[in-house]
XYZ file of C-alpha atoms in Angstrom:
483
model
C 92.394 54.224 -47.229
C 88.399 54.827 -47.284
C 85.697 53.214 -45.050
C 83.867 52.571 -48.580
C 87.467 51.461 -50.170
C 87.965 48.344 -46.784
C 84.569 47.354 -46.742
C 84.225 45.873 -50.492
C 82.948 42.927 -50.428
C 82.077 42.706 -46.802
C 77.867 41.650 -45.783
C 77.404 45.105 -44.264
C 73.684 44.609 -42.147
C 73.596 48.345 -40.986
C 76.362 51.135 -42.332
C 76.216 53.857 -39.540
C 79.062 55.190 -40.545
C 80.147 58.167 -43.064
C 82.302 55.520 -46.314
C 83.804 58.418 -47.379
C 85.827 58.767 -44.052
C 88.976 58.461 -44.379
C 90.504 55.182 -42.181
C 94.340 55.400 -41.144
C 94.369 51.246 -40.027
C 92.608 47.690 -38.608
C 93.032 46.996 -35.292
C 91.523 43.980 -33.336
C 93.758 44.393 -29.851
C 91.888 47.823 -27.535
C 95.529 47.410 -26.788
C 97.338 48.017 -30.068
C 94.480 51.079 -30.891
C 95.671 53.694 -32.636
C 94.051 57.783 -33.269
C 92.388 57.065 -37.413
C 91.566 53.243 -36.592
C 88.828 50.897 -37.348
C 88.793 48.031 -34.486
C 87.358 45.288 -35.818
C 85.215 43.568 -32.328
C 85.888 39.615 -32.896
C 85.643 37.241 -30.053
C 88.585 35.112 -28.882
C 89.079 32.244 -26.999
C 89.276 34.061 -23.710
C 86.658 37.762 -24.528
C 84.638 38.794 -25.776
C 86.638 42.259 -27.424
C 82.656 43.476 -27.897
C 84.204 44.151 -24.135
C 86.972 46.141 -25.208
C 84.892 48.361 -27.028
C 85.072 51.408 -24.452
C 89.452 51.062 -24.631
C 89.755 50.772 -28.342
C 87.706 54.531 -28.357
C 89.482 55.831 -25.664
C 92.818 55.396 -28.278
C 91.805 57.036 -30.263
C 88.814 54.107 -32.700
C 87.007 56.301 -35.217
C 84.790 53.839 -36.540
C 82.997 50.526 -34.313
C 82.536 47.201 -36.517
C 80.532 45.193 -34.824
C 78.045 41.878 -34.924
C 75.971 44.469 -32.522
C 75.108 48.092 -31.611
C 78.265 48.983 -29.419
C 76.978 50.463 -26.402
C 79.255 53.900 -25.960
C 78.609 57.094 -29.266
C 81.002 56.126 -31.511
C 79.960 55.808 -35.898
C 80.212 51.881 -36.454
C 80.117 48.838 -39.246
C 77.525 45.911 -38.418
C 77.795 42.554 -39.700
C 77.172 38.717 -39.147
C 80.264 37.216 -38.856
C 83.506 39.952 -37.604
C 86.071 37.102 -37.709
C 85.237 36.633 -41.815
C 85.504 40.572 -42.104
C 88.405 40.683 -40.502
C 90.325 38.805 -42.439
C 88.148 40.499 -45.624
C 89.094 44.013 -44.979
C 92.580 43.667 -43.921
C 92.797 41.890 -47.034
C 91.252 44.915 -48.764
C 94.208 47.410 -45.982
C 96.399 45.980 -47.767
C 95.730 45.787 -51.248
C 95.405 42.375 -51.689
C 99.397 41.371 -52.550
C 97.739 37.005 -52.596
C 96.246 37.884 -55.234
C 99.477 39.220 -57.095
C 100.977 35.994 -56.298
C 100.369 32.168 -56.254
C 99.531 30.964 -53.220
C 99.160 27.401 -52.577
C 97.982 25.418 -49.004
C 99.076 22.795 -47.609
C 96.564 21.472 -44.377
C 96.873 18.089 -42.578
C 97.085 17.381 -39.414
C 101.002 15.651 -39.928
C 102.981 16.946 -42.572
C 102.061 19.789 -43.155
C 105.377 21.763 -42.456
C 107.788 19.060 -43.958
C 105.681 19.297 -47.548
C 105.605 22.927 -46.698
C 109.599 23.445 -46.859
C 110.135 20.593 -49.099
C 107.478 22.865 -51.437
C 109.499 25.716 -50.574
C 112.413 24.200 -52.007
C 111.651 22.881 -55.230
C 109.593 26.008 -56.517
C 112.783 27.847 -55.931
C 115.261 25.029 -57.625
C 112.952 24.183 -60.752
C 111.261 28.185 -61.528
C 114.286 30.227 -59.927
C 111.486 31.836 -57.448
C 111.764 34.219 -54.318
C 109.348 31.961 -52.308
C 107.262 32.618 -48.664
C 106.294 30.531 -46.376
C 104.578 30.723 -43.539
C 104.359 27.689 -40.825
C 104.468 25.655 -37.227
C 108.408 26.266 -37.894
C 108.098 29.980 -38.090
C 107.907 32.788 -41.755
C 109.933 32.742 -44.318
C 111.166 35.898 -47.251
C 113.297 34.432 -49.329
C 115.419 33.492 -46.637
C 114.653 35.536 -44.219
C 113.634 33.574 -40.831
C 111.040 35.788 -38.856
C 109.709 34.162 -35.749
C 105.523 33.455 -35.244
C 103.119 32.657 -32.073
C 100.887 30.370 -34.810
C 101.341 27.882 -37.128
C 98.624 30.436 -39.462
C 98.311 34.085 -38.524
C 95.228 35.388 -37.295
C 94.391 37.103 -41.017
C 94.829 40.318 -40.441
C 99.066 39.700 -39.715
C 98.170 37.287 -42.796
C 98.107 40.182 -44.839
C 100.951 42.148 -43.379
C 103.083 39.376 -44.183
C 102.167 39.371 -47.763
C 102.198 42.032 -47.763
C 105.886 42.167 -46.841
C 106.282 39.826 -49.586
C 105.042 40.850 -52.426
C 107.096 44.639 -51.847
C 109.876 42.480 -51.764
C 109.846 40.256 -54.865
C 107.681 36.896 -54.128
C 106.244 35.005 -56.694
C 105.121 32.620 -54.677
C 104.212 31.463 -51.103
C 103.442 28.237 -49.751
C 101.353 28.678 -46.243
C 100.407 25.898 -44.010
C 96.306 26.040 -42.950
C 95.698 24.474 -39.886
C 91.939 23.615 -38.703
C 91.760 26.912 -36.828
C 92.178 28.841 -39.927
C 89.668 27.539 -41.633
C 87.227 27.206 -39.410
C 88.370 30.724 -37.744
C 87.856 32.562 -41.339
C 91.406 34.019 -40.721
C 92.580 32.419 -44.720
C 89.057 33.843 -45.656
C 89.377 35.613 -48.767
C 92.506 33.640 -50.163
C 91.962 32.013 -53.622
C 94.750 28.657 -52.859
C 96.057 27.991 -56.851
C 97.072 24.302 -55.358
C 95.751 23.228 -52.012
C 97.072 19.725 -50.691
C 96.122 17.155 -47.748
C 97.948 15.480 -45.772
C 97.071 13.221 -43.401
C 93.977 12.932 -40.674
C 95.188 11.078 -36.647
C 93.607 12.366 -33.922
C 94.243 15.475 -33.085
C 92.425 19.200 -31.546
C 89.596 17.520 -30.517
C 89.780 19.431 -27.306
C 87.908 22.049 -30.073
C 86.425 20.329 -33.160
C 84.901 17.785 -30.484
C 84.514 15.116 -32.716
C 87.225 13.896 -36.026
C 84.169 13.818 -38.873
C 84.402 17.944 -37.802
C 88.388 18.059 -37.776
C 87.842 16.753 -41.160
C 85.314 19.130 -42.285
C 87.108 22.077 -41.081
C 90.260 20.039 -43.054
C 88.075 20.072 -46.255
C 86.637 23.857 -46.176
C 90.427 24.704 -47.277
C 89.362 22.935 -51.328
C 86.059 25.537 -51.649
C 88.710 28.021 -52.385
C 91.979 25.854 -54.617
C 91.896 26.127 -57.667
C 93.000 22.199 -57.539
C 93.164 20.245 -54.718
C 95.738 17.533 -54.162
C 94.050 14.846 -51.172
C 95.810 11.870 -50.306
C 93.568 8.354 -51.155
C 95.397 6.018 -49.076
C 94.062 8.414 -45.666
C 91.024 6.980 -44.561
C 89.254 9.993 -44.089
C 89.834 11.018 -47.772
C 86.228 10.744 -48.867
C 85.239 13.552 -46.587
C 87.867 15.870 -47.212
C 87.018 15.741 -51.129
C 83.143 16.019 -50.334
C 82.742 19.359 -51.241
C 86.333 20.349 -52.729
C 84.358 22.751 -55.089
C 87.874 22.616 -57.355
C 89.845 20.114 -60.029
C 91.554 17.026 -57.694
C 94.514 16.057 -58.265
C 95.332 12.311 -55.828
C 98.314 10.745 -55.005
C 98.872 7.046 -52.765
C 101.231 4.715 -52.383
C 99.097 2.323 -51.679
C 98.119 0.411 -54.555
C 94.941 2.927 -55.256
C 93.752 3.883 -59.031
C 94.696 7.722 -58.100
C 96.553 10.251 -60.375
C 99.905 9.953 -58.557
C 101.696 6.332 -57.499
C 104.621 4.595 -55.946
C 106.002 1.748 -55.763
C 109.265 -0.612 -55.301
C 109.259 1.961 -51.409
C 112.777 1.225 -50.225
C 113.254 2.338 -46.824
C 116.510 2.716 -45.471
C 117.853 4.842 -42.428
C 119.448 7.080 -45.097
C 116.416 7.641 -46.660
C 113.311 6.576 -48.500
C 113.733 5.701 -52.523
C 110.113 4.494 -54.735
C 109.077 4.344 -58.299
C 106.480 7.445 -59.516
C 104.116 7.194 -62.022
C 101.852 9.825 -63.382
C 100.307 10.001 -67.073
C 101.904 7.410 -68.647
C 105.567 8.814 -66.991
C 107.529 6.791 -64.482
C 111.032 7.807 -63.226
C 113.347 6.156 -59.327
C 112.357 9.220 -56.795
C 114.953 9.656 -53.498
C 114.720 11.655 -50.623
C 117.084 11.800 -47.589
C 114.186 11.356 -44.635
C 113.454 8.471 -42.788
C 110.936 6.541 -42.567
C 107.394 5.631 -44.622
C 106.008 9.368 -44.015
C 109.117 10.721 -46.154
C 107.191 8.967 -49.427
C 103.966 10.311 -48.760
C 105.821 14.321 -48.063
C 106.450 14.134 -51.373
C 104.335 12.313 -53.129
C 102.385 15.535 -51.845
C 104.854 17.670 -52.654
C 105.398 16.223 -56.452
C 101.540 16.001 -56.720
C 101.512 19.636 -55.641
C 104.751 20.850 -58.278
C 102.682 18.822 -60.968
C 99.018 20.360 -60.711
C 101.412 23.794 -61.298
C 102.543 22.017 -64.869
C 105.783 21.253 -63.632
C 106.978 17.856 -64.957
C 108.138 14.325 -62.999
C 111.557 14.501 -63.586
C 111.550 18.433 -62.342
C 109.830 16.836 -59.101
C 111.627 14.059 -58.539
C 115.178 15.520 -59.595
C 114.362 18.686 -56.576
C 113.544 15.410 -54.064
C 117.136 14.056 -55.131
C 118.574 17.336 -52.804
C 116.365 18.534 -50.669
C 117.513 18.481 -47.114
C 115.655 18.195 -43.837
C 113.458 20.342 -41.463
C 114.665 21.222 -38.058
C 112.521 19.786 -35.416
C 111.394 17.518 -37.590
C 113.627 13.663 -37.097
C 116.587 16.553 -37.418
C 119.973 14.615 -36.024
C 121.159 15.937 -32.993
C 125.376 16.560 -32.939
C 126.338 14.663 -29.877
C 130.439 13.334 -28.910
C 128.307 9.758 -27.521
C 128.208 6.343 -28.396
C 124.314 7.500 -28.794
C 122.175 8.671 -31.543
C 119.475 12.004 -30.032
C 117.708 12.424 -32.265
C 114.750 16.187 -32.490
C 111.286 15.506 -33.497
C 107.909 17.363 -33.469
C 105.531 14.441 -33.393
C 102.633 15.091 -30.188
C 99.605 13.189 -32.153
C 99.435 9.557 -31.837
C 100.218 9.131 -35.536
C 102.822 10.780 -35.356
C 104.988 9.325 -32.612
C 103.940 5.310 -34.351
C 105.489 6.573 -37.445
C 108.586 8.854 -36.038
C 108.850 5.169 -34.126
C 108.998 2.432 -37.008
C 110.705 4.613 -38.578
C 113.860 4.705 -36.426
C 112.528 0.940 -35.748
C 115.105 -0.697 -37.505
C 117.695 2.434 -37.370
C 118.172 1.383 -32.949
C 121.317 -1.434 -32.916
C 120.407 -1.065 -29.573
C 117.628 0.000 -27.765
C 115.112 1.983 -29.005
C 113.798 4.917 -26.298
C 110.819 6.947 -26.862
C 110.692 10.856 -23.889
C 107.432 11.849 -24.903
C 104.745 14.760 -23.477
C 102.098 15.439 -23.997
C 100.507 19.763 -24.141
C 98.440 21.023 -21.378
C 94.867 22.270 -22.032
C 94.358 20.836 -24.927
C 92.616 17.045 -25.955
C 92.866 14.537 -22.307
C 92.237 11.886 -24.627
C 95.815 11.085 -27.052
C 97.414 10.916 -23.759
C 96.734 7.537 -23.034
C 96.854 6.382 -25.977
C 100.001 7.787 -26.397
C 101.423 6.288 -23.487
C 100.135 2.217 -25.104
C 102.063 3.913 -28.516
C 105.188 3.961 -27.335
C 104.934 0.735 -25.182
C 104.271 -1.449 -28.388
C 106.918 0.470 -30.328
C 110.235 1.437 -27.711
C 112.026 -0.428 -25.801
C 112.004 1.679 -23.279
C 109.367 4.595 -22.960
C 110.419 8.276 -20.287
C 107.204 10.323 -19.858
C 107.745 13.613 -19.306
C 106.321 17.104 -20.154
C 104.929 19.140 -23.034
C 103.841 22.384 -22.557
C 101.260 21.745 -19.770
C 99.861 25.179 -19.869
C 97.591 25.614 -16.868
C 97.568 21.721 -16.251
C 99.002 20.005 -13.218
C 102.467 18.667 -14.955
C 101.807 15.783 -12.829
C 98.281 14.782 -13.335
C 99.376 15.203 -17.336
C 102.662 12.380 -16.885
C 99.663 9.799 -14.971
C 97.104 10.026 -17.338
C 99.342 9.017 -20.060
C 101.264 7.187 -17.841
C 97.747 5.302 -18.109
C 98.979 3.490 -21.569
C 101.848 2.005 -20.399
C 100.418 0.086 -17.074
C 99.387 -2.763 -19.265
C 102.195 -3.439 -20.887
C 105.719 -4.890 -21.015
C 107.399 -2.243 -21.752
C 109.720 -1.083 -18.181
C 109.196 2.890 -19.240
C 110.155 6.239 -15.517
C 108.177 8.597 -15.023
C 110.146 12.534 -14.294
C 108.728 14.950 -14.965
C 110.645 17.962 -15.495
C 111.643 17.471 -19.354
C 114.447 19.467 -18.643
C 115.713 16.899 -16.238
C 114.257 13.930 -18.190
C 116.604 14.952 -21.082
C 119.677 14.940 -19.038
C 118.534 11.477 -17.033
C 118.681 9.705 -20.677
C 121.809 10.273 -21.512
C 123.126 9.383 -18.378
C 121.188 6.000 -19.104
C 121.384 5.168 -22.127
C 123.349 2.415 -23.864
C 126.403 1.870 -26.223
C 123.917 1.717 -29.726
C 121.378 3.027 -27.821
C 119.245 5.716 -30.736
C 117.062 8.322 -28.271
C 113.754 10.099 -29.658
C 112.660 13.094 -27.961
C 109.129 13.787 -29.118
C 107.105 16.751 -29.535
C 108.842 19.722 -29.236
C 110.716 19.726 -32.550
C 111.394 23.222 -33.565
C 110.423 24.697 -30.046
C 113.286 26.254 -27.601
C 110.811 26.488 -25.312
C 107.909 24.678 -22.680
C 104.509 26.864 -21.506
C 104.086 26.932 -18.490
C 100.752 28.721 -17.231
C 99.938 31.637 -19.528
C 104.289 32.323 -20.043
C 106.683 30.714 -22.841
C 109.981 29.892 -20.168
C 112.989 29.190 -22.810
C 113.859 25.626 -23.129
C 116.087 23.982 -26.505
C 116.736 20.406 -26.164
C 119.642 20.959 -28.124
C 121.078 22.992 -25.330
C 120.351 21.063 -22.630
C 122.126 18.093 -24.406
C 125.193 19.610 -25.723
C 125.672 21.145 -22.190
C 124.593 17.924 -21.062
C 127.205 15.465 -22.869
C 129.983 17.974 -22.588
C 130.218 18.648 -19.128
C 130.011 14.549 -18.594
C 132.727 14.101 -20.744
C 135.102 16.410 -18.730
């Protein structure tokens, strides 16, 4: 592809290169740069891509896209925002595959993964569509699961994935859109047919610093949508809606004046049931995933379906036979007299919601085991300790991806929130040992919630991932006990 074609819709400050030059590829990692590539010098969290221009040139880069003149002799393109340019260049390079598909984006702190899986199910069942999915649990092309490292991939990999989806016959894409991806322009240049907002609770303040900035980051999705579906019950909805440049469809389970409203809500261990009203129509909705948050997830998905022109009845019908999602209130098969549940809850709000959802399901004690990630928002640690104490009968504090922090320091900061509470707790830093201890010391009919890891089958220590699947630990330990 010619350089000028790749640069379409990018504001170029200076073109010190031949626009007619053939470019064989795009790279933003000098280690992956190949002969004939255009190297884009983006700034990362730990290093500046500008410093790797000589390495990229050595590996064969024929032109550099950068925000200041390179320090080596090489044709270059000067722009003011390399991350934005990477997104647009990647879109152009892969032939804008997203432009030929219906792209649906879901943002918010909690509920994104469940919402995207439920939406995929809705589209497949009611439109018989082939659907691509981009998210935390992995990416999917139809039924094919593809591993991912990020909730929202870097823009080059994202458009590459879109190309694969389009070539495989996908007509729709449902994707989680993280706040990082919005701020860092990973989704720049994508038109979302529908965007949805689930909720906003404390998370990622190491990156956004304040809840107001976090909310504004989420709101950026609605600058690029044809229709936005908004949870009117969330306290941050006004900031989310403030700069929306699209029509809005609101939903509520709290009695507010919204387009889609839930009433007569029934919660049970087997799921949720409620009446949904939209535009004069009323229908009953059932979803076999317990917890009040499941009402909101269902409303979120139904609002997206309505925005696409589906009927209220079709949306409700799809919810009735929808399955759960790995790592989201997942009941682990165990030959034991206790119930063990794995959930991704790793924020204060998500942990509280999960515990409240299970509160009435426990004939014995409600036991929660959790930790907090290292190199992330430290302020939420004692808050989550307090939430665990207020909503569980016994708390086990342990590790969850300590990364470069000392695990002992993390658990102490969590335990600070438990110290003045009456709820008994135990600290076991090694997560595998903590899980085994929970199983060994359970009482009949206990419900044990393992919170934080969810779908993850690893533990990040330092900069390395170590295999650790909680399902395997549970199965092996219970088998050993039963022998």
